[in-house]
Coordinates of C-alpha atoms in Angstrom, one line a residue:
X25 CA -10.4 -61.7 -46.0
X26 CA -7.2 -63.7 -46.0
X27 CA -5.6 -64.4 -49.3
X28 CA -3.1 -67.2 -49.7
X29 CA 0.3 -65.7 -50.7
X30 CA 3.4 -67.5 -51.8
X31 CA 7.1 -66.2 -51.3
X32 CA 9.3 -66.2 -54.3
X33 CA 13.2 -66.6 -54.2
X34 CA 13.7 -62.9 -53.3
X35 CA 11.3 -63.1 -50.2
X36 CA 8.5 -61.2 -51.9
X37 CA 5.1 -62.4 -51.3
X38 CA 2.9 -62.7 -54.5
X39 CA -0.7 -62.8 -54.6
X40 CA -1.1 -62.2 -58.4
X41 CA -0.7 -65.4 -60.5
X42 CA 2.3 -65.3 -62.8
X43 CA 5.7 -66.8 -63.6
X44 CA 8.4 -65.0 -61.6
X45 CA 11.9 -65.6 -62.0
X46 CA 15.4 -64.1 -61.6
X47 CA 18.9 -64.7 -62.2
X48 CA 21.6 -64.6 -59.5
X49 CA 23.6 -61.5 -60.5
X50 CA 21.1 -58.7 -60.6
X51 CA 17.7 -59.6 -59.0
X52 CA 15.0 -59.2 -61.5
X53 CA 11.8 -60.9 -62.9
X54 CA 11.1 -60.8 -66.5
X55 CA 8.1 -59.4 -68.6
X56 CA 7.2 -59.6 -72.1
X57 CA 9.6 -57.3 -73.8
X58 CA 10.6 -56.5 -77.5
X59 CA 14.3 -57.4 -77.7
X60 CA 14.8 -55.1 -80.7
X61 CA 12.9 -52.1 -79.3
X62 CA 14.5 -48.8 -78.5
X63 CA 12.4 -46.4 -76.2
X64 CA 13.8 -42.8 -76.4
X65 CA 12.6 -39.9 -74.1
X66 CA 13.3 -36.5 -75.1
X67 CA 11.9 -33.4 -77.1
X68 CA 10.2 -33.4 -80.5
X69 CA 8.9 -30.4 -82.7
X70 CA 5.8 -32.3 -83.6
X71 CA 4.6 -34.9 -81.2
X72 CA 2.1 -35.6 -78.7
X73 CA 2.9 -34.7 -75.2
X74 CA 3.2 -37.5 -72.8
X75 CA 1.3 -35.6 -70.0
X76 CA -1.7 -34.8 -72.2
X77 CA -4.3 -36.7 -70.1
X78 CA -7.0 -35.9 -72.6
X79 CA -5.5 -38.6 -74.7
X80 CA -5.4 -42.3 -74.0
X81 CA -2.0 -43.8 -72.9
X82 CA -1.2 -45.3 -76.4
X83 CA -1.8 -41.9 -77.9
X84 CA 0.7 -40.0 -75.9
X85 CA 3.7 -41.6 -77.5
X86 CA 4.7 -42.6 -80.9
X87 CA 5.6 -46.0 -82.2
X88 CA 7.5 -46.3 -85.5
X89 CA 9.4 -48.8 -87.3
X90 CA 12.1 -46.8 -89.2
X91 CA 13.7 -43.3 -89.4
X92 CA 11.6 -42.3 -92.3
X93 CA 8.4 -43.0 -90.5
X94 CA 9.7 -40.9 -87.5
X95 CA 10.7 -38.1 -89.9
X96 CA 7.1 -38.1 -91.4
X97 CA 5.7 -37.5 -88.1
X98 CA 8.2 -35.6 -85.9
X99 CA 9.6 -33.4 -88.7
X100 CA 12.5 -32.1 -86.3
X101 CA 13.7 -32.1 -82.7
X102 CA 16.2 -34.1 -80.7
X103 CA 14.0 -37.1 -80.6
X104 CA 14.2 -37.2 -84.3
X105 CA 18.0 -36.6 -84.5
X106 CA 18.4 -39.6 -81.9
X107 CA 16.6 -41.9 -84.3
X108 CA 18.7 -40.5 -87.3
X109 CA 21.9 -41.6 -85.5
X110 CA 20.3 -45.0 -84.3
X111 CA 19.0 -46.0 -87.8
X112 CA 22.5 -47.3 -88.7
X113 CA 24.5 -47.3 -85.6
X114 CA 27.5 -49.4 -86.8
X115 CA 29.3 -50.7 -89.9
X116 CA 28.8 -54.2 -91.1
X117 CA 32.2 -54.4 -92.9
X118 CA 34.2 -55.8 -90.0
X119 CA 31.6 -57.9 -88.6
X120 CA 29.0 -58.6 -91.6
X121 CA 27.4 -61.5 -89.7
X122 CA 26.0 -59.0 -87.1
X123 CA 24.1 -56.8 -89.6
X124 CA 24.6 -53.9 -87.3
X125 CA 23.6 -51.3 -89.8
X126 CA 19.9 -51.8 -89.8
X127 CA 19.1 -50.3 -86.4
X128 CA 16.4 -51.2 -84.0
X129 CA 13.2 -52.9 -85.4
X130 CA 11.0 -50.6 -83.4
X131 CA 11.3 -47.2 -81.8
X132 CA 8.9 -46.0 -79.2
X133 CA 9.2 -42.2 -78.8
X134 CA 8.1 -40.3 -75.7
X135 CA 7.9 -36.4 -76.3
X136 CA 8.5 -34.1 -73.1
X137 CA 7.5 -30.9 -74.9
X138 CA 4.1 -29.7 -74.3
X139 CA 3.5 -28.8 -77.9
X140 CA 0.2 -27.1 -78.8
X141 CA -1.6 -28.2 -82.0
X142 CA -2.6 -25.8 -84.7
X143 CA -6.5 -25.2 -85.3
X144 CA -8.7 -24.0 -88.1
X145 CA -12.2 -22.6 -87.9
X146 CA -14.3 -23.2 -91.0
X147 CA -17.7 -22.0 -92.0
X148 CA -20.7 -24.4 -92.5
X149 CA -23.5 -24.1 -95.1
X150 CA -25.5 -22.3 -92.3
X151 CA -24.6 -18.7 -92.1
X152 CA -22.6 -17.7 -88.9
X153 CA -22.1 -21.5 -88.1
X154 CA -18.6 -22.7 -87.7
X155 CA -16.7 -25.9 -87.1
X156 CA -13.3 -25.9 -85.5
X157 CA -10.6 -28.6 -86.5
X158 CA -7.6 -29.2 -84.5
X159 CA -4.6 -30.5 -86.5
X160 CA -3.8 -34.2 -85.9
X161 CA -0.1 -33.7 -84.4
X162 CA 0.7 -31.0 -81.9
X163 CA 3.5 -28.7 -82.9
X164 CA 4.4 -26.1 -85.6
X165 CA 4.1 -28.4 -88.8
X166 CA 0.3 -27.9 -88.7
X167 CA 0.8 -24.1 -89.4
X168 CA 2.2 -25.1 -92.8
X169 CA -0.9 -27.2 -93.7
X170 CA -4.0 -25.7 -95.6
X171 CA -7.5 -26.9 -96.6
X172 CA -10.1 -26.1 -99.0
X173 CA -13.8 -27.3 -99.5
X174 CA -15.3 -27.4 -103.0
X175 CA -19.1 -27.6 -102.4
X176 CA -20.1 -28.3 -106.0
X177 CA -17.8 -31.5 -106.1
X178 CA -18.3 -32.3 -102.3
X179 CA -14.6 -32.7 -102.1
X180 CA -11.8 -31.5 -99.6
X181 CA -8.4 -30.5 -100.9
X182 CA -5.3 -30.6 -98.6
X183 CA -2.0 -28.9 -99.2
X184 CA 1.0 -29.6 -97.0
X185 CA 4.9 -29.1 -97.7
X186 CA 5.1 -32.7 -98.4
X187 CA 2.4 -32.8 -101.1
X188 CA -1.4 -32.3 -102.0
X189 CA -4.3 -34.6 -101.7
X190 CA -7.9 -34.5 -102.5
X191 CA -10.8 -36.6 -101.1
X192 CA -13.4 -38.7 -103.0
X193 CA -16.9 -37.3 -103.1
X194 CA -17.9 -36.8 -99.4
X195 CA -21.5 -37.3 -99.7
X196 CA -23.5 -39.9 -97.5
X197 CA -26.9 -40.6 -98.5
X198 CA -28.9 -42.2 -95.6
X199 CA -32.4 -42.6 -96.5
X200 CA -35.2 -41.2 -98.7
X201 CA -38.3 -40.0 -97.2
X202 CA -41.7 -39.3 -98.8
X203 CA -45.1 -38.1 -97.5
X204 CA -47.9 -39.6 -99.5
X205 CA -51.2 -38.2 -97.7
X206 CA -53.4 -35.4 -98.6
X207 CA -51.8 -32.6 -96.5
X208 CA -51.2 -29.4 -98.2
X209 CA -47.6 -29.2 -96.9
X210 CA -45.2 -31.7 -95.1
X211 CA -42.4 -29.7 -93.7
X212 CA -39.5 -31.8 -92.6
X213 CA -36.9 -30.8 -89.7
X214 CA -34.0 -32.7 -88.3
X215 CA -32.2 -31.5 -85.1
X216 CA -30.2 -33.1 -82.3
X217 CA -33.3 -34.9 -80.9
X218 CA -35.0 -36.3 -83.8
X219 CA -36.9 -36.1 -87.1
X220 CA -40.3 -34.3 -87.4
X221 CA -42.6 -33.7 -90.3
X222 CA -45.3 -31.2 -89.6
X223 CA -48.5 -31.5 -91.6
X224 CA -51.0 -28.8 -92.7
X225 CA -54.4 -29.1 -94.2
X226 CA -54.6 -32.9 -94.2
X227 CA -58.1 -34.6 -94.3
X228 CA -57.0 -38.1 -94.2
X229 CA -55.9 -40.0 -91.2
X230 CA -52.1 -39.1 -91.4
X231 CA -50.6 -37.0 -88.6
X232 CA -47.4 -35.4 -87.9
X233 CA -44.4 -37.6 -87.7
X234 CA -41.9 -37.6 -84.7
X235 CA -39.1 -39.8 -84.6
X236 CA -37.0 -39.3 -81.5
X237 CA -33.4 -40.6 -81.6
X238 CA -33.6 -41.5 -78.0
X239 CA -36.4 -44.1 -79.0
X240 CA -35.0 -44.9 -82.3
X241 CA -31.1 -44.3 -82.4
X242 CA -30.4 -46.5 -85.4
X243 CA -31.4 -46.2 -88.9
X244 CA -33.0 -49.7 -89.3
X245 CA -35.4 -49.2 -86.4
X246 CA -36.4 -45.7 -87.5
X247 CA -37.2 -46.9 -91.1
X248 CA -39.4 -49.7 -89.8
X249 CA -41.2 -47.0 -87.6
X250 CA -41.7 -44.5 -90.2
X251 CA -43.1 -47.1 -92.8
X252 CA -45.5 -48.0 -90.0
X253 CA -47.1 -44.6 -89.9
X254 CA -49.9 -43.8 -92.3
X255 CA -48.8 -41.4 -95.2
X256 CA -45.1 -42.1 -95.0
X257 CA -42.7 -44.0 -96.9
X258 CA -38.9 -44.5 -96.0
X259 CA -36.3 -46.2 -98.1
X260 CA -33.1 -47.2 -96.4
X261 CA -30.0 -46.3 -98.5
X262 CA -27.4 -46.9 -95.7
X263 CA -26.7 -49.8 -93.2
X264 CA -29.3 -50.4 -90.5
X265 CA -26.9 -49.7 -87.7
X266 CA -26.2 -46.1 -88.8
X267 CA -26.6 -43.7 -85.9
X268 CA -29.1 -41.2 -86.7
X269 CA -27.5 -38.6 -84.4
X270 CA -25.0 -38.2 -87.2
X271 CA -27.6 -36.8 -89.8
X272 CA -27.2 -33.4 -91.4
X273 CA -29.7 -31.0 -89.6
X274 CA -32.5 -29.4 -91.6
X275 CA -34.3 -26.4 -89.9
X276 CA -38.1 -25.9 -90.4
X277 CA -37.3 -22.5 -91.8
X278 CA -35.8 -24.1 -94.9
X279 CA -39.3 -25.3 -95.8
X280 CA -38.3 -28.6 -97.0
X281 CA -41.5 -30.3 -98.2
X282 CA -41.4 -34.1 -98.3
X283 CA -44.4 -34.3 -100.5
X284 CA -41.7 -34.6 -103.1
X285 CA -39.2 -37.4 -102.3
X286 CA -36.4 -36.1 -100.2
X287 CA -32.9 -37.8 -99.7
X288 CA -31.7 -37.3 -96.2
X289 CA -27.9 -36.8 -96.0
X290 CA -25.1 -37.2 -93.5
X291 CA -22.5 -35.2 -95.5
X292 CA -20.9 -33.4 -92.4
X293 CA -20.4 -37.0 -90.9
X294 CA -18.6 -38.0 -94.2
X295 CA -16.5 -35.0 -94.0
X296 CA -15.6 -35.8 -90.2
X297 CA -14.9 -39.4 -91.1
X298 CA -12.4 -38.2 -93.8
X299 CA -10.6 -35.6 -91.9
X300 CA -10.4 -37.6 -88.7
X301 CA -9.8 -41.0 -90.6
X302 CA -6.7 -39.6 -92.6
X303 CA -5.1 -38.2 -89.4
X304 CA -5.5 -34.6 -90.6
X305 CA -7.2 -33.6 -87.6
X306 CA -10.0 -33.8 -85.2
X307 CA -13.3 -31.8 -85.1
X308 CA -13.0 -30.3 -81.7
X309 CA -16.0 -28.1 -81.9
X310 CA -19.1 -28.9 -84.0
X311 CA -21.8 -26.2 -84.5
X312 CA -25.1 -26.9 -82.8
X313 CA -26.9 -27.1 -86.1
X314 CA -25.0 -29.9 -88.1
X315 CA -24.3 -28.8 -91.6
X316 CA -21.4 -29.8 -93.9
X317 CA -18.5 -27.4 -94.6
X318 CA -19.3 -24.3 -96.8
X319 CA -17.7 -23.8 -100.2
X320 CA -14.2 -22.1 -100.0
X321 CA -12.8 -20.1 -102.9
X322 CA -9.3 -20.2 -101.6
X323 CA -7.4 -22.4 -99.3
X324 CA -7.2 -21.5 -95.5
X325 CA -4.2 -22.3 -93.2
X326 CA -4.2 -24.0 -89.8
X327 CA -2.7 -21.6 -87.3
X328 CA -1.5 -21.4 -83.7
X329 CA 0.6 -24.6 -83.5
X330 CA 3.7 -24.1 -81.4
X331 CA 6.6 -26.1 -79.7
X332 CA 6.2 -26.3 -76.1
X333 CA 8.9 -25.7 -73.4
X334 CA 9.2 -28.6 -71.0
X335 CA 9.1 -27.8 -67.3
X336 CA 11.8 -28.9 -64.7
X337 CA 9.9 -32.0 -63.9
X338 CA 8.8 -33.1 -67.4
X339 CA 11.7 -35.3 -68.0
X340 CA 11.0 -37.3 -64.6
X341 CA 7.4 -37.4 -65.5
X342 CA 8.1 -38.9 -68.8
X343 CA 10.4 -41.5 -67.3
X344 CA 7.5 -42.4 -65.0
X345 CA 5.1 -42.4 -67.8
X346 CA 7.5 -44.8 -70.0
X347 CA 7.8 -47.5 -67.2
X348 CA 4.9 -49.3 -68.7
X349 CA 6.2 -48.9 -72.3
X350 CA 8.0 -52.2 -73.0
X351 CA 11.3 -52.3 -74.7
X352 CA 14.7 -53.9 -73.8
X353 CA 16.5 -50.8 -74.5
X354 CA 15.7 -47.1 -73.5
X355 CA 17.5 -43.8 -73.5
X356 CA 16.9 -40.3 -72.2
X357 CA 18.1 -37.2 -73.9
X358 CA 19.3 -35.2 -71.0
X359 CA 22.5 -34.6 -69.3
X360 CA 20.8 -33.2 -66.0
X361 CA 22.2 -35.4 -63.1
X362 CA 19.1 -35.1 -61.1
X363 CA 17.1 -36.5 -64.0
X364 CA 19.6 -39.2 -64.7
X365 CA 19.6 -40.4 -61.0
X366 CA 16.0 -40.6 -61.3
X367 CA 16.2 -42.6 -64.6
X368 CA 18.6 -45.0 -62.9
X369 CA 16.2 -45.5 -60.1
X370 CA 13.4 -46.0 -62.5
X371 CA 15.3 -48.6 -64.5
X372 CA 16.1 -50.3 -61.2
X373 CA 12.4 -50.4 -60.2
X374 CA 11.4 -51.8 -63.6
X375 CA 13.9 -54.6 -63.2
X376 CA 12.8 -55.4 -59.7
X377 CA 9.1 -55.4 -60.6
X378 CA 9.4 -57.6 -63.7
X379 CA 9.8 -55.1 -66.6
X380 CA 13.5 -55.6 -67.5
X381 CA 15.2 -52.7 -69.4
X382 CA 18.7 -51.6 -70.1
X383 CA 19.0 -47.8 -69.8
X384 CA 21.1 -45.4 -71.6
X385 CA 22.1 -41.8 -70.6
X386 CA 25.1 -39.5 -70.7
X387 CA 26.7 -36.2 -70.3
X388 CA 26.6 -32.8 -72.2
X389 CA 29.2 -31.4 -74.7
X390 CA 32.5 -30.4 -73.3
X391 CA 31.7 -26.6 -73.4
X392 CA 28.7 -27.4 -70.9
X393 CA 30.4 -30.2 -68.9
X394 CA 34.1 -30.8 -68.4
X395 CA 35.5 -34.4 -68.6
X396 CA 36.0 -34.7 -65.0
X397 CA 32.4 -33.7 -64.1
X398 CA 31.1 -36.4 -66.6
X399 CA 33.4 -38.8 -65.2
X400 CA 32.2 -38.1 -61.7
X401 CA 28.5 -38.4 -62.9
X402 CA 29.2 -41.9 -64.3
X403 CA 30.6 -42.9 -60.9
X404 CA 27.6 -41.3 -59.1
X405 CA 25.0 -43.3 -61.0
X406 CA 26.6 -46.7 -60.3
X407 CA 23.8 -48.8 -61.5
X408 CA 22.4 -50.9 -64.4
X409 CA 22.6 -48.0 -66.9
X410 CA 25.0 -46.8 -69.5
X411 CA 26.5 -43.4 -69.4
X412 CA 28.0 -41.8 -72.5
X413 CA 31.0 -39.7 -71.6
X414 CA 32.4 -38.8 -75.1
X415 CA 31.0 -36.3 -77.4
X416 CA 31.2 -36.6 -81.1
X417 CA 30.7 -35.1 -84.5
X418 CA 28.1 -36.5 -86.9
X419 CA 25.8 -35.1 -89.6
X420 CA 22.7 -33.7 -88.5
X421 CA 19.2 -33.8 -90.0
X422 CA 20.3 -31.2 -92.5
X423 CA 23.5 -32.8 -93.4
X424 CA 25.5 -30.3 -91.5
X425 CA 28.4 -31.4 -89.2
X426 CA 27.4 -31.1 -85.7
X427 CA 28.6 -32.0 -82.2
X428 CA 26.5 -34.4 -80.3
X429 CA 26.6 -34.8 -76.4
X430 CA 27.7 -38.2 -74.6
X431 CA 23.9 -39.1 -74.0
X432 CA 23.7 -39.6 -77.9
X433 CA 26.6 -42.0 -77.7
X434 CA 24.6 -44.1 -75.3
X435 CA 21.8 -44.1 -78.0
X436 CA 24.3 -45.5 -80.3
X437 CA 25.4 -48.2 -78.0
X438 CA 21.9 -49.4 -77.2
X439 CA 20.9 -49.2 -81.1
X440 CA 23.7 -51.7 -81.9
X441 CA 22.4 -54.2 -79.3
X442 CA 18.8 -53.5 -80.5
X443 CA 19.8 -54.2 -84.2
X444 CA 20.4 -57.8 -83.8
X445 CA 20.2 -59.2 -80.3
X446 CA 20.8 -58.1 -76.6
X447 CA 23.8 -60.4 -76.6
X448 CA 25.7 -58.3 -79.1
X449 CA 28.2 -55.8 -77.4
X450 CA 28.8 -52.5 -78.8
X451 CA 32.6 -52.9 -77.8
X452 CA 35.0 -52.2 -80.7
X453 CA 32.0 -51.9 -83.4
X454 CA 32.8 -49.2 -85.9
X455 CA 30.4 -46.4 -85.4
X456 CA 28.9 -45.5 -88.8
X457 CA 27.6 -41.9 -87.8
X458 CA 30.5 -40.6 -85.9
X459 CA 33.0 -38.3 -88.1
X460 CA 35.2 -37.0 -85.3
X461 CA 35.5 -35.9 -81.7
X462 CA 36.4 -32.8 -80.0
X463 CA 37.8 -34.8 -77.2
X464 CA 40.7 -37.3 -77.7
X465 CA 41.2 -39.3 -74.7
X466 CA 44.8 -40.4 -73.8
X467 CA 45.3 -44.2 -74.1
X468 CA 48.2 -44.2 -71.7
X469 CA 47.9 -46.3 -68.4
X470 CA 46.2 -44.2 -66.0
X471 CA 45.1 -41.8 -68.9
X472 CA 41.7 -40.3 -69.4
X473 CA 40.3 -43.3 -71.4
X474 CA 41.3 -45.7 -68.6
X475 CA 39.8 -43.4 -66.1
X476 CA 36.5 -43.0 -68.2
X477 CA 36.1 -46.8 -68.3
X478 CA 36.8 -47.2 -64.6
X479 CA 34.2 -44.7 -63.8
X480 CA 31.7 -46.8 -65.8
X481 CA 31.5 -44.4 -68.8
X482 CA 31.2 -45.0 -72.5
X483 CA 34.1 -43.6 -74.4
X484 CA 35.0 -43.4 -78.1
X485 CA 38.4 -43.9 -79.5
X486 CA 40.2 -45.5 -82.3
X487 CA 43.6 -47.1 -82.9
X488 CA 44.8 -44.9 -85.7
X489 CA 43.6 -42.0 -87.8
X490 CA 42.9 -44.3 -90.7
X491 CA 40.4 -46.3 -88.7
X492 CA 36.8 -45.4 -87.8
X493 CA 35.8 -44.5 -84.4
X494 CA 34.3 -47.3 -81.9
X495 CA 33.1 -47.5 -78.3
X496 CA 36.2 -48.7 -76.4
X497 CA 34.2 -50.7 -74.0
X498 CA 30.4 -51.2 -73.6
X499 CA 29.6 -51.2 -70.0
X500 CA 27.2 -50.2 -67.2
X501 CA 27.9 -47.9 -64.5
X502 CA 27.6 -50.8 -62.1
X503 CA 30.7 -51.0 -60.1
X504 CA 30.5 -54.7 -59.1
X505 CA 33.2 -57.0 -60.0
X506 CA 30.8 -59.5 -61.5
X507 CA 31.1 -59.1 -65.3
X508 CA 27.4 -60.2 -65.8
X509 CA 26.5 -56.9 -64.0
X510 CA 29.0 -54.6 -65.4
X511 CA 29.3 -55.6 -69.1
X512 CA 26.0 -54.2 -70.8
X513 CA 25.8 -57.2 -73.3
X514 CA 25.9 -59.8 -70.6
X515 CA 23.7 -57.8 -68.3
X516 CA 21.1 -57.6 -71.2
X517 CA 21.5 -61.3 -72.2
X518 CA 20.8 -62.3 -68.5
X519 CA 17.7 -60.3 -68.5
X520 CA 16.7 -61.8 -71.8
X521 CA 17.3 -65.4 -70.4
X522 CA 14.9 -64.6 -67.6
X523 CA 12.4 -63.2 -70.1
X524 CA 12.6 -66.2 -72.4
X525 CA 11.9 -68.8 -69.5
X526 CA 9.1 -66.7 -68.3
X527 CA 7.3 -66.7 -71.7
X528 CA 7.6 -70.5 -72.1
X529 CA 6.0 -70.9 -68.8
X530 CA 3.3 -68.2 -68.8
X531 CA 0.7 -70.4 -70.8
X532 CA 0.8 -72.7 -67.7
X533 CA -0.6 -70.1 -65.2
X534 CA -4.3 -70.9 -64.4
X535 CA -4.1 -74.6 -65.6
X536 CA -4.7 -77.4 -63.1
X537 CA -2.2 -80.1 -62.2
X538 CA -3.1 -83.7 -63.0
X539 CA -1.6 -87.0 -62.5
X540 CA 0.3 -88.5 -65.3
X541 CA -2.3 -91.3 -65.7
X542 CA -5.3 -88.8 -65.8
X543 CA -7.6 -89.0 -68.7
X544 CA -8.5 -85.3 -68.5
X545 CA -6.4 -82.1 -69.6
X546 CA -4.0 -80.6 -67.1
X547 CA -0.3 -80.1 -66.3
X548 CA 1.9 -82.9 -65.1
X549 CA 5.2 -82.8 -63.5
X550 CA 6.8 -84.0 -66.7
X551 CA 5.1 -81.2 -68.6
X552 CA 7.0 -78.8 -66.3
X553 CA 10.2 -80.3 -66.8
X554 CA 9.6 -80.3 -70.5
X555 CA 9.0 -76.7 -70.6
X556 CA 12.1 -75.6 -68.5
X557 CA 14.1 -78.2 -70.8
X558 CA 12.8 -76.5 -73.9
X559 CA 13.5 -73.1 -72.6
X560 CA 17.0 -73.8 -71.6
X561 CA 17.8 -75.5 -74.9
X562 CA 16.5 -72.5 -76.8
X563 CA 18.7 -70.1 -74.7
X564 CA 21.6 -72.3 -75.6
X565 CA 20.8 -72.3 -79.3
X566 CA 20.4 -68.5 -79.4
X567 CA 23.9 -68.1 -77.7
X568 CA 22.8 -66.9 -74.3
X569 CA 23.8 -70.0 -72.5
X570 CA 27.3 -71.5 -73.5
X571 CA 29.4 -74.3 -72.4
X572 CA 33.2 -75.1 -72.8
X573 CA 34.3 -78.1 -74.4
X574 CA 37.8 -77.6 -73.2
X575 CA 36.9 -77.3 -69.6
X576 CA 34.0 -80.0 -69.9
X577 CA 31.4 -77.6 -68.8
X578 CA 27.9 -77.7 -70.2
X579 CA 25.7 -74.7 -70.8
X580 CA 23.2 -75.6 -68.2
X581 CA 22.9 -78.4 -65.6
X582 CA 20.3 -80.8 -67.0
X583 CA 19.7 -81.8 -63.1
X584 CA 17.9 -79.0 -61.4
X585 CA 15.6 -78.7 -58.3
X586 CA 12.0 -78.6 -58.7
X587 CA 9.7 -78.2 -55.7
X588 CA 6.0 -78.1 -55.5
X589 CA 4.1 -76.3 -52.7
X590 CA 0.4 -76.2 -53.6
X591 CA -0.2 -73.6 -56.1
X592 CA 3.4 -72.7 -56.3
X593 CA 6.2 -74.3 -58.3
X594 CA 9.9 -73.5 -57.2
X595 CA 12.6 -74.3 -59.7
X596 CA 16.4 -73.7 -59.2
X597 CA 18.6 -74.2 -62.1
X598 CA 22.1 -73.4 -63.2
X599 CA 23.3 -72.0 -66.7
X600 CA 26.4 -70.4 -67.9
X601 CA 26.2 -66.9 -69.4
X602 CA 28.0 -66.0 -72.6
X603 CA 30.9 -63.6 -72.1
X604 CA 32.1 -60.7 -74.2
X605 CA 35.8 -61.1 -75.1
X606 CA 37.2 -57.9 -73.8
X607 CA 40.8 -59.0 -73.3
X608 CA 43.3 -61.5 -74.9
X609 CA 46.7 -61.9 -73.4
X610 CA 49.4 -63.9 -75.2
X611 CA 53.0 -64.5 -74.4
X612 CA 55.4 -65.6 -77.2
X613 CA 59.0 -66.6 -76.5
X614 CA 61.4 -65.3 -79.3
X615 CA 64.9 -66.5 -79.7
X616 CA 67.7 -65.4 -82.1
X617 CA 68.7 -67.9 -84.8
X618 CA 71.9 -69.6 -83.6
X619 CA 73.7 -72.7 -85.0
X620 CA 76.5 -74.1 -87.1
X621 CA 76.1 -75.4 -90.7

């Protein structure tokens, strides 16, 4: 069957309804992105593995709003070190209006280490029956966690290096059951298929009870059925929607006689809800006979948790995985040039397909990669990504001075922009974490600093020993002469402009056009114009589009082309991007004082 397609400005035929836009420096379409989000891909000591297909997509990466949140989960590893550096990337003292010290609003962390979660096997109240719990976060931290069940109190205690906790009473009373007939015994049994009561010696019309969970899966229906049977009385103690398959089991050998009122429990269910609800772990194996955990006189540790070693392809796999994780800024913690080229290609693919992002990567420390190799790698990338060349010293997670590689400098660069706005450049912003560098680049004309910038690399320097370090110039590795492509802030700003217009127009998709005199709801031509005007005005107010009073240039042309073609609307407009002031040249003529009094 033929489907009507429309061709966008790039010549791409579109069949999926949506708002598609681009700016005319790099070709791109915009999607809904968080402008203050930093996505980081690297290794963590305690984190889910991106490649664990037994988990849902959202469960395979971590989203946190602060370094402390990240520390509470990750405990250690390079991902946490990156967040530690990014949490306060630059000083506010020189440019207090920018508020650069707060870091990104959101961190989305993708772990490449195939960590193994610790487990624990606990006895149930039925002899030889055990339940297995897998700790909630893969990695080594689970090995330091221990638990204890106090049967008399029906409570679970948990001890971790971060503190101790105790549950409330884990008891769930579901319903009461009584047999009122004249049988000698009425023995109750509950298993995975249902509830039975076997009578002996009855002379009245009461019969054995059988409540199959397949027929009566929920408590409310089962109570109604039981009460309709002669000789049985059931009183509901929980909600009617409770699933009876969660009941604790009672074996016939226990000889529970319901001639006396019996309270039916789901205590194991309560324990599962507590352990899984608090994030402590997940019951990965539940014994065939459902019984609550047995009493424990001493604590027992989880064990078997380990930090996995990533394969040669894990970084590339994580890069692919992260393509659908939104965030204007993203970084990879590797210096492997093969991975970096793959990352650059992935960022280009994301931009081309409508998922704008500004990538950051970089080189290794000087003892692993000499300066000329790092400069060559920056030139080789030649795309819309940043490449950190300079190493630097900063305090690690334990407060010890440590040398960090160039790819961590790219994290600082992206974190500065993510702190406030994509239009904020990291150029000449004092870097809070940086203490020193082992590689001082010559500022001479034709020196290493100039060569690094010409290669498209990020370099740190300082004017004098009394000043903090800064990034000399925040650029992408793109070698084009157009500054919108090469300056990282204007590039991010251009992507943001497209994103903003798209978000303003997205609600119009799926709506029908109407004449301006129509009495029904719909979209008129003037509605379209108002939406475009509103978006452009907003971009001007937020500093993404600027004019020049001196030159008599407006932030955007108020007259633009709008063309209708059936179900497609084409709009061509012109705006003026902001610029980052990288150079100020001045000439002052000086003369000696001459004259006669």
